[in-house]
Amino acid sequence: MTKPLTPAETVRSFIQCFNQNRLEDALEYLAEDVFYHNIPLEPIVGREATRAFMAEFDLGNSLRAEWEILALATDGETVLTERIDKFYRAGGPREGIPLMGSFRVQDGKITVWRDYFDLTAFQNMVVLHTPRT
């Protein structure tokens, strides 16, 4: 019998999937009714809505992610991450923004995911405006 992942292990595995360009595997860590909120933007509810949001940027296809965890802390079901989230396209520059992430993990699934970051810095990333290949 496999031992269930701790909340910290769940979040680390979730982020590792993004770093390995395994978007569908990452999304499996989310509860069906996940509450996903990039704090400067409107909240998103549901795994499918989260998938659609990421598809707008072509994340997992022409846009790749590399999320570096600088620090991680847990308190019960809550996992806090300090990260540098970098994005890039093949042959292009890696651009990153610092952010804080907060996750709630219940029964092995991420039920709440909030990222706090500077929206202007995110919007100014050239990689997000580079045409898809």
mmCIF file of C-alpha atoms in Angstrom:
data_model
loop_
_atom_site.group_PDB
_atom_site.id
_atom_site.type_symbol
_atom_site.label_atom_id
_atom_site.label_comp_id
_atom_site.label_asym_id
_atom_site.label_seq_id
_atom_site.Cartn_x
_atom_site.Cartn_y
_atom_site.Cartn_z
ATOM 1 C CA MET A 1 0.000 0.000 0.000
ATOM 2 C CA THR A 2 1.346 3.411 -0.968
ATOM 3 C CA LYS A 3 1.548 5.993 1.788
ATOM 4 C CA PRO A 4 -0.446 9.146 0.924
ATOM 5 C CA LEU A 5 1.568 12.263 0.184
ATOM 6 C CA THR A 6 1.771 14.956 2.831
ATOM 7 C CA PRO A 7 0.400 18.381 1.847
ATOM 8 C CA ALA A 8 3.982 19.621 1.277
ATOM 9 C CA GLU A 9 4.805 16.585 -0.898
ATOM 10 C CA THR A 10 1.597 17.124 -2.870
ATOM 11 C CA VAL A 11 2.494 20.743 -3.633
ATOM 12 C CA ARG A 12 6.107 19.873 -4.511
ATOM 13 C CA SER A 13 4.883 17.124 -6.867
ATOM 14 C CA PHE A 14 2.336 19.495 -8.421
ATOM 15 C CA ILE A 15 5.034 22.085 -9.124
ATOM 16 C CA GLN A 16 7.419 19.408 -10.402
ATOM 17 C CA CYS A 17 4.819 18.424 -13.013
ATOM 18 C CA PHE A 18 4.782 22.011 -14.315
ATOM 19 C CA ASN A 19 8.584 22.051 -14.404
ATOM 20 C CA GLN A 20 8.573 18.830 -16.442
ATOM 21 C CA ASN A 21 5.929 20.225 -18.832
ATOM 22 C CA ARG A 22 3.375 17.649 -17.649
ATOM 23 C CA LEU A 23 0.376 19.963 -17.413
ATOM 24 C CA GLU A 24 -2.258 17.211 -17.442
ATOM 25 C CA ASP A 25 -0.490 15.394 -14.605
ATOM 26 C CA ALA A 26 -0.312 18.675 -12.655
ATOM 27 C CA LEU A 27 -4.018 19.279 -13.111
ATOM 28 C CA GLU A 28 -4.763 15.857 -11.606
ATOM 29 C CA TYR A 29 -3.483 17.201 -8.271
ATOM 30 C CA LEU A 30 -6.349 19.716 -8.272
ATOM 31 C CA ALA A 31 -9.747 18.905 -6.797
ATOM 32 C CA GLU A 32 -12.582 19.006 -9.341
ATOM 33 C CA ASP A 33 -13.956 22.122 -7.618
ATOM 34 C CA VAL A 34 -10.595 23.777 -6.870
ATOM 35 C CA PHE A 35 -10.683 27.486 -6.004
ATOM 36 C CA TYR A 36 -7.797 29.044 -7.987
ATOM 37 C CA HIS A 37 -7.068 32.720 -7.478
ATOM 38 C CA ASN A 38 -4.295 34.791 -8.987
ATOM 39 C CA ILE A 39 -4.989 37.560 -6.497
ATOM 40 C CA PRO A 40 -4.884 40.533 -8.887
ATOM 41 C CA LEU A 41 -7.353 38.714 -11.177
ATOM 42 C CA GLU A 42 -10.808 37.214 -10.775
ATOM 43 C CA PRO A 43 -10.967 33.803 -9.068
ATOM 44 C CA ILE A 44 -11.409 30.650 -11.115
ATOM 45 C CA VAL A 45 -13.451 27.725 -9.813
ATOM 46 C CA GLY A 46 -12.972 24.189 -11.052
ATOM 47 C CA ARG A 47 -10.272 22.077 -12.641
ATOM 48 C CA GLU A 48 -11.696 22.517 -16.139
ATOM 49 C CA ALA A 49 -11.844 26.308 -15.777
ATOM 50 C CA THR A 50 -8.229 26.254 -14.554
ATOM 51 C CA ARG A 51 -7.240 24.179 -17.588
ATOM 52 C CA ALA A 52 -8.991 26.678 -19.888
ATOM 53 C CA PHE A 53 -7.213 29.616 -18.204
ATOM 54 C CA MET A 54 -3.835 27.985 -18.770
ATOM 55 C CA ALA A 55 -4.741 27.182 -22.374
ATOM 56 C CA GLU A 56 -5.162 30.919 -23.012
ATOM 57 C CA PHE A 57 -1.368 31.209 -22.598
ATOM 58 C CA ASP A 58 -0.707 27.888 -24.343
ATOM 59 C CA LEU A 59 0.930 26.683 -21.122
ATOM 60 C CA GLY A 60 2.192 23.144 -21.510
ATOM 61 C CA ASN A 61 2.545 23.547 -25.263
ATOM 62 C CA SER A 62 4.517 26.460 -26.697
ATOM 63 C CA LEU A 63 4.771 28.171 -23.283
ATOM 64 C CA ARG A 64 6.755 26.304 -20.656
ATOM 65 C CA ALA A 65 7.032 26.889 -16.908
ATOM 66 C CA GLU A 66 9.926 26.603 -14.505
ATOM 67 C CA TRP A 67 8.874 27.310 -10.926
ATOM 68 C CA GLU A 68 11.639 27.568 -8.353
ATOM 69 C CA ILE A 69 10.623 27.073 -4.733
ATOM 70 C CA LEU A 70 12.713 29.392 -2.556
ATOM 71 C CA ALA A 71 10.935 28.498 0.691
ATOM 72 C CA LEU A 72 8.069 26.256 1.748
ATOM 73 C CA ALA A 73 6.171 26.188 5.042
ATOM 74 C CA THR A 74 3.251 24.086 6.216
ATOM 75 C CA ASP A 75 0.570 24.381 8.862
ATOM 76 C CA GLY A 76 -1.753 21.393 8.764
ATOM 77 C CA GLU A 77 -3.493 21.369 5.366
ATOM 78 C CA THR A 78 -1.977 24.720 4.343
ATOM 79 C CA VAL A 79 1.243 24.979 2.339
ATOM 80 C CA LEU A 80 2.903 28.339 1.688
ATOM 81 C CA THR A 81 5.498 28.769 -1.037
ATOM 82 C CA GLU A 82 7.847 31.595 -1.896
ATOM 83 C CA ARG A 83 8.726 31.109 -5.560
ATOM 84 C CA ILE A 84 10.224 32.540 -8.691
ATOM 85 C CA ASP A 85 7.932 31.496 -11.540
ATOM 86 C CA LYS A 86 9.712 31.583 -14.888
ATOM 87 C CA PHE A 87 8.100 31.157 -18.282
ATOM 88 C CA TYR A 88 9.703 30.606 -21.672
ATOM 89 C CA ARG A 89 9.115 29.505 -25.234
ATOM 90 C CA ALA A 90 11.491 27.316 -27.255
ATOM 91 C CA GLY A 91 14.617 29.279 -28.074
ATOM 92 C CA GLY A 92 13.373 32.320 -26.175
ATOM 93 C CA PRO A 93 14.367 34.034 -22.956
ATOM 94 C CA ARG A 94 13.268 32.839 -19.531
ATOM 95 C CA GLU A 95 11.375 35.564 -17.719
ATOM 96 C CA GLY A 96 10.352 35.269 -14.110
ATOM 97 C CA ILE A 97 8.364 36.964 -11.397
ATOM 98 C CA PRO A 98 8.583 36.560 -7.629
ATOM 99 C CA LEU A 99 5.395 35.407 -5.953
ATOM 100 C CA MET A 100 3.889 33.861 -2.873
ATOM 101 C CA GLY A 101 1.626 30.856 -3.211
ATOM 102 C CA SER A 102 -0.860 29.446 -0.730
ATOM 103 C CA PHE A 103 -2.342 25.978 -1.134
ATOM 104 C CA ARG A 104 -4.857 23.971 0.885
ATOM 105 C CA VAL A 105 -4.543 20.220 0.435
ATOM 106 C CA GLN A 106 -7.393 17.955 1.541
ATOM 107 C CA ASP A 107 -7.496 14.198 0.951
ATOM 108 C CA GLY A 108 -4.506 14.426 -1.383
ATOM 109 C CA LYS A 109 -6.016 17.107 -3.643
ATOM 110 C CA ILE A 110 -5.361 20.826 -3.846
ATOM 111 C CA THR A 111 -8.689 22.443 -2.998
ATOM 112 C CA VAL A 112 -7.516 26.066 -2.786
ATOM 113 C CA TRP A 113 -4.645 27.645 -4.730
ATOM 114 C CA ARG A 114 -3.838 31.341 -4.398
ATOM 115 C CA ASP A 115 -0.865 33.120 -5.966
ATOM 116 C CA TYR A 116 0.038 36.681 -4.952
ATOM 117 C CA PHE A 117 2.199 38.650 -7.404
ATOM 118 C CA ASP A 118 2.712 41.992 -9.149
ATOM 119 C CA LEU A 119 0.247 42.020 -12.041
ATOM 120 C CA THR A 120 2.134 44.720 -13.966
ATOM 121 C CA ALA A 121 5.351 42.685 -13.859
ATOM 122 C CA PHE A 122 3.425 39.656 -15.132
ATOM 123 C CA GLN A 123 1.733 41.603 -17.930
ATOM 124 C CA ASN A 124 5.074 43.081 -19.036
ATOM 125 C CA MET A 125 6.691 39.700 -19.574
ATOM 126 C CA VAL A 126 7.671 39.599 -23.253
ATOM 127 C CA VAL A 127 7.352 35.807 -23.351
ATOM 128 C CA LEU A 128 3.597 36.063 -22.789
ATOM 129 C CA HIS A 129 3.226 38.251 -25.872
ATOM 130 C CA THR A 130 5.506 36.206 -28.123
ATOM 131 C CA PRO A 131 3.541 34.523 -30.903
ATOM 132 C CA ARG A 132 2.897 30.834 -30.415
ATOM 133 C CA THR A 133 4.939 28.542 -32.612
#
